[in-house]
Structure formats: structure tokens, C-alpha cells
Short mmCIF file of C-alpha atoms in Angstrom, two decimals:
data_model
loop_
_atom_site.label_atom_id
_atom_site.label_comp_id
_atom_site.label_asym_id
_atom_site.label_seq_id
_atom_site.Cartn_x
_atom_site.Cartn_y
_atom_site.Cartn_z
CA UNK A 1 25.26 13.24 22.28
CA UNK A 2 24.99 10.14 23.79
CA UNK A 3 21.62 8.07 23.66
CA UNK A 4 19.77 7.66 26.20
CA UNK A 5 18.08 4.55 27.38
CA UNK A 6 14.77 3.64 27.56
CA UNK A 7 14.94 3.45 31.47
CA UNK A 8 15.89 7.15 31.61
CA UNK A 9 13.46 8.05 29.25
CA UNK A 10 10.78 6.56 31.07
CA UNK A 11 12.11 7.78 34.07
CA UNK A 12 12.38 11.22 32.45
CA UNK A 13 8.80 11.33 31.68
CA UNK A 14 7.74 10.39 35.37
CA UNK A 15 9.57 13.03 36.50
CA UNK A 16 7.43 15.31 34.58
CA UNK A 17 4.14 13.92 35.57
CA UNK A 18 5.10 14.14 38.81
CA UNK A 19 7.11 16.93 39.12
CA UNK A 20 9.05 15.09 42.12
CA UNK A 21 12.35 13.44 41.57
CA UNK A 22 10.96 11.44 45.18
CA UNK A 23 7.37 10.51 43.56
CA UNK A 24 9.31 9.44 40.01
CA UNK A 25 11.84 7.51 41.86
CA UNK A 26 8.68 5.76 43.30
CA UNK A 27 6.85 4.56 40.77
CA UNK A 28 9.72 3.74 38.67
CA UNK A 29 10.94 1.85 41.68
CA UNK A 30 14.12 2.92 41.92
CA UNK A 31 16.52 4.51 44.56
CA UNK A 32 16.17 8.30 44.92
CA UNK A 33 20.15 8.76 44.75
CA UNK A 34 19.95 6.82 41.35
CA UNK A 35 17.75 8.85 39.53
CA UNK A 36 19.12 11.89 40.65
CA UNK A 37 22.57 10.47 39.15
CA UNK A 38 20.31 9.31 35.96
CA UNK A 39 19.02 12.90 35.04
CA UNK A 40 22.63 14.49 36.32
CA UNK A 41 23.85 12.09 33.31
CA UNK A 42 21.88 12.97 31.24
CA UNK A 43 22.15 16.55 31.37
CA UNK A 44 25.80 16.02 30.82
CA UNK A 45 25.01 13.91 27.62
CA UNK A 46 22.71 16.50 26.20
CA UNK A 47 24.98 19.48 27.53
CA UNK A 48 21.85 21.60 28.44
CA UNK A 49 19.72 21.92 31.40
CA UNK A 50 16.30 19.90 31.67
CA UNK A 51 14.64 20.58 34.70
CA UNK A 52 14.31 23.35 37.17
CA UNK A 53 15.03 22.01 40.83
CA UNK A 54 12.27 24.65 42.90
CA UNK A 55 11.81 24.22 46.45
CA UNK A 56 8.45 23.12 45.83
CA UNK A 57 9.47 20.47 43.50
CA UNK A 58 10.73 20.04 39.56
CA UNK A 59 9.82 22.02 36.41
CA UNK A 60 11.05 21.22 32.66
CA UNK A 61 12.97 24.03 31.33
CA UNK A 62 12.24 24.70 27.49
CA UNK A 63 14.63 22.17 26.72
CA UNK A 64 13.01 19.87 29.14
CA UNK A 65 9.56 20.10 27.24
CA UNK A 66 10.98 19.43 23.99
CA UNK A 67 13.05 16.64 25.30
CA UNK A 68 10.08 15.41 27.26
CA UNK A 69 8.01 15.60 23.90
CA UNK A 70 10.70 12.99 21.80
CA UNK A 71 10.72 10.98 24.92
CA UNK A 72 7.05 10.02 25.02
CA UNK A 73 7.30 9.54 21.16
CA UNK A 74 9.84 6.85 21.69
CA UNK A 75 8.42 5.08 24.13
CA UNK A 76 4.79 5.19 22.06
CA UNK A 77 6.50 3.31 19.34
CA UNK A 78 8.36 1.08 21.44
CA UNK A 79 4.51 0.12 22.84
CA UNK A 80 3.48 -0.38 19.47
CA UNK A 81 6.65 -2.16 18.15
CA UNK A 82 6.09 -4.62 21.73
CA UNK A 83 2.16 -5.24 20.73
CA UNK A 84 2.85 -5.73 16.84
CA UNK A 85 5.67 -8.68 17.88
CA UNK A 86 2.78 -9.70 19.98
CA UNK A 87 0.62 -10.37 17.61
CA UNK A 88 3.59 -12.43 16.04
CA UNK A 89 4.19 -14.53 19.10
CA UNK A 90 0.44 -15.95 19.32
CA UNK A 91 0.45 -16.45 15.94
CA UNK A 92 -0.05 -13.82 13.64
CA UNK A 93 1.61 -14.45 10.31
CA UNK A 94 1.16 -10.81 8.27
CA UNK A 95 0.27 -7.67 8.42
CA UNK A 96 -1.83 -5.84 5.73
CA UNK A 97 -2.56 -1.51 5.50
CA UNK A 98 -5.90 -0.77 3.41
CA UNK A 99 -6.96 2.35 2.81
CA UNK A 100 -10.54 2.37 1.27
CA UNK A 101 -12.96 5.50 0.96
CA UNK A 102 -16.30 5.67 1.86
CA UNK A 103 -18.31 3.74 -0.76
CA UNK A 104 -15.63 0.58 -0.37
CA UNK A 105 -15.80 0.51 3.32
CA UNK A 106 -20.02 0.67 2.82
CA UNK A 107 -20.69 -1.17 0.16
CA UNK A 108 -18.40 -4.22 -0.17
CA UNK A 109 -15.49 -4.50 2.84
CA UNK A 110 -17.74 -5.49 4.89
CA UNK A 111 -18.46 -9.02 3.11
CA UNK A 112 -14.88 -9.22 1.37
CA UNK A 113 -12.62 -9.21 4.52
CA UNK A 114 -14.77 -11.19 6.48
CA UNK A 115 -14.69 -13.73 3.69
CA UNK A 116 -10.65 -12.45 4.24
CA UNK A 117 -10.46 -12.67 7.60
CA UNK A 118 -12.17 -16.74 7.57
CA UNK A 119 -9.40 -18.04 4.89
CA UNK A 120 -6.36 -16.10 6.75
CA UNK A 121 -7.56 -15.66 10.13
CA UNK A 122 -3.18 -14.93 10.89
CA UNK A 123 -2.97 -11.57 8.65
CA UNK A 124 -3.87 -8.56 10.44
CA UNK A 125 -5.81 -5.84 8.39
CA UNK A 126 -5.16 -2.39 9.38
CA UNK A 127 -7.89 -0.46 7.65
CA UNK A 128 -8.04 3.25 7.48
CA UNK A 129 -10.79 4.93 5.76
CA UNK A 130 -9.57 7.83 3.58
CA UNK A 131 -10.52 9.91 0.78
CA UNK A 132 -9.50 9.05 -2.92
CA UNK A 133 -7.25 11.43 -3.30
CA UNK A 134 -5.65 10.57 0.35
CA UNK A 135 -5.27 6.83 -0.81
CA UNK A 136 -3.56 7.49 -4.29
CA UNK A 137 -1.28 9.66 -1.63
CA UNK A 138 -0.80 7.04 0.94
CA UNK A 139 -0.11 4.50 -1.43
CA UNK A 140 2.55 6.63 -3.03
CA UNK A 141 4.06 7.36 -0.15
CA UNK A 142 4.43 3.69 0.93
CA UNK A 143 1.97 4.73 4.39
CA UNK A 144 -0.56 2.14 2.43
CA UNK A 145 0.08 -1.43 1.05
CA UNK A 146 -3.94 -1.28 -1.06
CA UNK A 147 -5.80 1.62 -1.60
CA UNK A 148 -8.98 1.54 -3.01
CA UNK A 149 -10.40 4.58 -4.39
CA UNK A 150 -12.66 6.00 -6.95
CA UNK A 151 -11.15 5.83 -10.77
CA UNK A 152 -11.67 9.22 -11.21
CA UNK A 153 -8.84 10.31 -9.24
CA UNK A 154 -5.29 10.17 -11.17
CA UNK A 155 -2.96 7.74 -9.84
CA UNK A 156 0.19 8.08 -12.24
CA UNK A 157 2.71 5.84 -11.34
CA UNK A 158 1.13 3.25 -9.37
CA UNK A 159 -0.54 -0.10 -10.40
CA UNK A 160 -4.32 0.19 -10.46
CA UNK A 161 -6.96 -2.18 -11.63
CA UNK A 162 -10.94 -1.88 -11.58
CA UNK A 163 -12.39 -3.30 -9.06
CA UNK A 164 -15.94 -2.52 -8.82
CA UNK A 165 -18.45 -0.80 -10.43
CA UNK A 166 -21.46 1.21 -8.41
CA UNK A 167 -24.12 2.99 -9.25
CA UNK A 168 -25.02 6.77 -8.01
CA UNK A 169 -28.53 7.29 -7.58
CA UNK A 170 -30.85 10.82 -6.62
CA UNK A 171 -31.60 10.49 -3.26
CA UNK A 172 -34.40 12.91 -2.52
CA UNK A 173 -37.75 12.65 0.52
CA UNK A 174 -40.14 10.22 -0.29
CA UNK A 175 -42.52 13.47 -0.76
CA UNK A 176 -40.96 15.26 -2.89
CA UNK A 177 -41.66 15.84 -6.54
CA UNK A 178 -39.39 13.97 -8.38
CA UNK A 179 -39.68 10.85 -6.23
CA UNK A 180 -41.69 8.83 -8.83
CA UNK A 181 -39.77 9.34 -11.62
CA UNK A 182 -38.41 6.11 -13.37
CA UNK A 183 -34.70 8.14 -14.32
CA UNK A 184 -33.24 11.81 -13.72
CA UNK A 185 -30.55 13.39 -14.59
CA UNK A 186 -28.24 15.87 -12.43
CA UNK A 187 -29.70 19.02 -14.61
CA UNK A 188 -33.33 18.50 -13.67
CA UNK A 189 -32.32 18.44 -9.99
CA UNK A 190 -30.20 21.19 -10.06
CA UNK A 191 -33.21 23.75 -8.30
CA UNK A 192 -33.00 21.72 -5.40
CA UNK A 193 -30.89 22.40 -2.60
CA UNK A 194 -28.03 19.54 -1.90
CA UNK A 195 -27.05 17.51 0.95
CA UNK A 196 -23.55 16.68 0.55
CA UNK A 197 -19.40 15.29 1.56
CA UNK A 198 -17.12 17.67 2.58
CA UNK A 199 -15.62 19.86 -0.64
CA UNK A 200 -13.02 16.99 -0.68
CA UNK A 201 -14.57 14.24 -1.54
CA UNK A 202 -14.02 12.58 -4.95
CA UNK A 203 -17.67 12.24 -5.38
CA UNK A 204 -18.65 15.88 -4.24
CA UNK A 205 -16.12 16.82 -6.99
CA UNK A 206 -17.76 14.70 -9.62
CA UNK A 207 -21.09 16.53 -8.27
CA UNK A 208 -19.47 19.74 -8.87
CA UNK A 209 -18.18 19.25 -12.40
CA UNK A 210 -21.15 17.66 -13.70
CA UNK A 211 -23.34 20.77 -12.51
CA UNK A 212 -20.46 22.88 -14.45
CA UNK A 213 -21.28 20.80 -17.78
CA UNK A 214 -24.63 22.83 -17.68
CA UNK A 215 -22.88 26.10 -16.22
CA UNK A 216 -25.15 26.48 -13.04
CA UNK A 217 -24.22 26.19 -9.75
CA UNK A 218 -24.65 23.10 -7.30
CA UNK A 219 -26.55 24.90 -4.31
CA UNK A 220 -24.83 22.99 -1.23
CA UNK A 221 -26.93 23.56 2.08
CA UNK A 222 -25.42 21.13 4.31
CA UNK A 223 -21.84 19.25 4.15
CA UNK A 224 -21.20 16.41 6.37
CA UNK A 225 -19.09 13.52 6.73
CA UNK A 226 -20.99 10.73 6.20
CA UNK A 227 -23.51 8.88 3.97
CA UNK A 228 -25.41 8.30 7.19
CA UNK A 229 -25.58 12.18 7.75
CA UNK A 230 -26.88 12.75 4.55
CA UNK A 231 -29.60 10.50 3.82
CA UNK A 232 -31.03 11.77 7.63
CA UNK A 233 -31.27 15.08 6.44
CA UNK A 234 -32.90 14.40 2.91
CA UNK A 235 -35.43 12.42 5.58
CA UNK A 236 -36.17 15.52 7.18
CA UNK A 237 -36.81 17.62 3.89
CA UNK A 238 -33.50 19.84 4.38
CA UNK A 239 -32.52 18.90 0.40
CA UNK A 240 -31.56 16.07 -1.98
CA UNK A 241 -28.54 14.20 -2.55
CA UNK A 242 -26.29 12.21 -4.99
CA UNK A 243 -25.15 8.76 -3.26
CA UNK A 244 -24.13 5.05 -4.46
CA UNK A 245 -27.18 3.28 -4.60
CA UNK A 246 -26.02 0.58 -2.32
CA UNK A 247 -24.86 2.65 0.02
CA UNK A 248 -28.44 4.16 0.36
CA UNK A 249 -29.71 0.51 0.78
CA UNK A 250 -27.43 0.51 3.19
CA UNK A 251 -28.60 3.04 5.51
CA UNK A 252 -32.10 3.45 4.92
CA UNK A 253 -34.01 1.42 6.95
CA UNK A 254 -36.24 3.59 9.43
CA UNK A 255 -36.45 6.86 6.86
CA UNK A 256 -38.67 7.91 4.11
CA UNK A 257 -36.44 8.33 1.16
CA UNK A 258 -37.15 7.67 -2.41
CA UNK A 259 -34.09 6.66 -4.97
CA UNK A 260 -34.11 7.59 -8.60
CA UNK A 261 -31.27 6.29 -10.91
CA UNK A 262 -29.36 8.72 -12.78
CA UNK A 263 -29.11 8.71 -16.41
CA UNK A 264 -25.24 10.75 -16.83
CA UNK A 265 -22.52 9.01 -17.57
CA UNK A 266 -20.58 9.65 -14.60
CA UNK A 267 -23.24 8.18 -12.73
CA UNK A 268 -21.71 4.66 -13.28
CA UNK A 269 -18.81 5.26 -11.36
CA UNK A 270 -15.56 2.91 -11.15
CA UNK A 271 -13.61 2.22 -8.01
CA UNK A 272 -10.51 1.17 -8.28
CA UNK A 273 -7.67 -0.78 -6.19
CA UNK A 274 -4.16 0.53 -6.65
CA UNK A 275 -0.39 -0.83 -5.76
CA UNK A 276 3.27 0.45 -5.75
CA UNK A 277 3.92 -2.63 -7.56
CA UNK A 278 2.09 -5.89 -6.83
CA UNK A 279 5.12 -7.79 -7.52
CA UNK A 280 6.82 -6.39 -4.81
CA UNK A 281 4.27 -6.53 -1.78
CA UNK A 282 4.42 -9.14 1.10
CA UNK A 283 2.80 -12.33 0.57
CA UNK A 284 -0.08 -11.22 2.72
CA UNK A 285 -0.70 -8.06 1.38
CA UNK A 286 -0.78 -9.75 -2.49
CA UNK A 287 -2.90 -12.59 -1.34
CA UNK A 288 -5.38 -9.70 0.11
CA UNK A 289 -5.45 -7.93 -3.29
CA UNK A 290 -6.05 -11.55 -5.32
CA UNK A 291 -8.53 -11.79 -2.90
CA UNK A 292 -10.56 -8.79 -3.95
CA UNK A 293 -9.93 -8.94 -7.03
CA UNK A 294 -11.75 -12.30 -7.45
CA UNK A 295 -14.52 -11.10 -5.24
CA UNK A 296 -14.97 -8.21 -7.81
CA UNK A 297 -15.01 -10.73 -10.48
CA UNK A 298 -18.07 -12.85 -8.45
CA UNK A 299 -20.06 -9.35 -8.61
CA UNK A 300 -22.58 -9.28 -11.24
CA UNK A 301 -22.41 -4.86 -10.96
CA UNK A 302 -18.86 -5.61 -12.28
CA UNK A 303 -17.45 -6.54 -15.26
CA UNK A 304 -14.42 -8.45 -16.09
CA UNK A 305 -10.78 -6.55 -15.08
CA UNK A 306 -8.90 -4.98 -17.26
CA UNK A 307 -6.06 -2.68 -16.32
CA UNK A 308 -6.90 1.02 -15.45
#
């Protein structure tokens, strides 16, 4: 088969929102006898029939939908491919893909690409937020340049370093009976019911196999998909919840909520930023990861790096 054009494709694709070889030859602006020759042609190149010519006007035949579906596809990445070089032609020098979960877009992103974004105001950050076990996946895959994740989460194969350290807390109503204590730990809190991630989530899996430790259940009432979600529902009394503590900070301005830190060991959690291999990324993307890295190092919550 020969390959069609990008005029014919485009012109294909009118032809379907209009269902009028007249109205597509309109807003294409071209002569109705040539696009009538354009779609002849291309029928012969594809040696199947497209459309349906009815009296009151054109439908796709089945091979005309699926052709129609590959057309639009095209012409969506030539869009994108036009705006990326865009970018390029004003001035843009890079482009950088992040995926970060929850707690990195929260609790540090914020401050360390727009400290980024100042010194390189030419890279372009595409940031996706993810969760860990998406990242390590992305990353693999080469759909990610950094990923940064929590250390739990195996990522055999790929570069990763610590990057920061936070600190999960028991989020519970200001009310509510453990609220003044000075520590607690996941086992005392276990009667309660839990606000929590979706089943997913790195950290609702470290929830889950800590309550296993002490072979009781994690009672889950409510599963959302955000920190914001949460810590509005532990406001209104519908349960408790395990969160970063900054994250909390975060969002709770407005609601009654009381913090208690958390005395297991998994409640000092590492998050981690992982590579294919540093050596081998684009100059932006490796002056983006020397970037965090040294902001991690300026954290007091962190200690020096060392590789994972």
C-alpha cells in the first residue's frame, strides 16, 4: 500500500465529520472534483472500500472507521511533533519527563523545579504524577527520563539513589482519643476505621503489611485518590489515616486534625529517584537529576546519598 499524505488524511477525516464530500471539499478548500479523485486514489491504494456514497450523503464502511481511527492518530502526533519544534524555535533548549508520586509532587516539587525552572528557564518539564510502582515501570520502559518513587518498591535494573527522607504520621480528628498522645504506633490504632489511597498505592501497601506484622486486619472505610480527600474526611470523623507529615502540613489549614508521629520503623520512609543509566540521559534531563539531588542534600530530613 501506498502512503497516504497528510492532505488526504486530513481531508479523509473531514469527510467523516461531515459526511459530505461538498462540505469536506469546503473547509479543506479544495475543488469538489479533486477530492473526489483524492479518496478514488486512495481506495485504489488501500484496495478496499472506505466510504458509502448514500443519496443523503457519505458513511465510513468498517474499513472506513478503522482507517478514519489511524488517520486522526497521525495527524494528533503530527500536532504535537509541530508544537514540541515550537517550543524549539522560541527558544527552548531540552526537554525533561518526571514521573513523581504523590508525596514528591506534595512535599518537595513544588520548591525544587521552581528553583529548576529559574536556573534553566529553556528545559521543558513534562511531569506526570504516577504511582511507585508505575514510575519504576515507566522508567523501564524508557516512557520516563526520572522517576521518583518510594524505596520500597523494587527497581532491579535501573539506577536509583535516595533522595529524601519523610516522615508518616497518624492523622486522626482533633477529638478523638488518641489525639494527645506524644507517639503511636500502627497496632494501637488498628480499632479505628481508616481513611485511605487506592489498594495501589505504595504507601497503602506499606499500611497493609505493617497491620499483617500483628495479624489483624486494616479496616479500610473509605479509599480515595488524594491526600486532600483524606485528611477532609478524618475532619469530619469518618476514620483515621496514615500520611507524610508534610504532606498533612500541607493541606490542613481550615480542618481540625491532630498529627501523632509514629514510632515503626517503616514510618521513616525513603523516596527515591531512579535512571536507566544517568550516563546516558540528555544533558537536560542529567542536569535536572544533579539538581535534585543537591536539593536533597540542602534538606536537613535527609541524610547524605548513598546508592540504593
Amino acid at each position: 500500500m501506498k502512503r497516504p499524505d497528510f492532505v488526504t488524511l486530513r481531508l479523509f477525516v473531514a469527510i467523516a465529520d461531515e459526511r459530505s464530500l461538498t462540505r469536506a471539499a469546503e473547509r479543506e478548500h479544495l475543488a469538489l472534483a479533486a477530492v473526489s479523485k483524492r479518496i478514488s486514489d486512495l481506495e485504489d491504494q488501500t484496495g478496499i472500500s472506505l466510504l458509502y456514497r448514500r443519496p443523503r450523503g457519505i458513511e465510513l464502511t468498517p474499513a472506513g472507521h478503522a482507517f478514519l481511527h489511524h488517520a486522526r492518530l497521525i495527524l494528533t502526533g503530527l500536532s504535537r511533533l509541530d508544537a514540541d519544534m515550537s517550543e524549539y524555535r522560541v527558544g527552548i533548549k531540552g526537554h525533561v519527563r518526571l514521573h513523581a508520586n504523590t508525596s514528591s509532587v506534595i512535599e518537595f516539587l513544588p520548591d525544587d523545579l521552581g528553583d529548576f525552572m529559574d536556573r534553566f528557564p529553556q528545559i521543558r518539564i513534562d511531569m506526570k504524577e504516577r504511582l511507585s510502582h508505575e514510575i519504576v515501570t515507566a522508567v523501564r520502559d524508557g516512557l520516563a527520563d526520572i522517576g521518583l518513587y518510594a524505596g520500597h518498591v523494587p527497581a532491579e535494573g535501573l539506577e536509583a539513589r535516595l533522595w529524601r527522607r519523610d516522615r508518616l504520621v497518624l492523622v486522626v480528628p482533633q477529638d478523638h482519643p488518641l489525639a494527645g498522645a506524644s507517639s503511636v504506633a500502627l497496632e494501637q490504632a488498628l480499632d479505628n476505621d481508616f481513611i485511605g489511597l487506592e489498594q495501589d498505592a505504595s504507601l497503602q501497601a506499606l499500611l497493609q503489611a505493617g497491620a499483617r506484622r500483628f495479624d489483624r486486619p486494616l479496616r479500610m472505610r473509605i479509599q480515595v485518590r488524594s491526600f486532600e480527600g483524606i485528611c477532609r474526611m478524618i475532619d469530619r470523623g469518618m476514620g483515621v489515616g496514615v500520611l507524610p507529615l508534610r504532606a498533612v502540613n500541607a493541606e490542613r489549614h481550615g480542618l481540625r486534625l491532630a498529627t501523632i508521629p509514629m514510632t515503626d520503623g517503616w514510618a521513616l520512609r525513603e523516596l527515591h529517584l531512579v535512571v536507566r543509566d544517568h550516563d546516558a540521559l540528555a544533558v537536560p534531563a542529567r542536569q535536572l537529576v544533579d539538581h535534585l539531588l543537591r536539593c536533597g542534600e540542602r534538606d536537613p530530613g535527609t541524610p547524605a546519598f548513598s546508592a540504593s
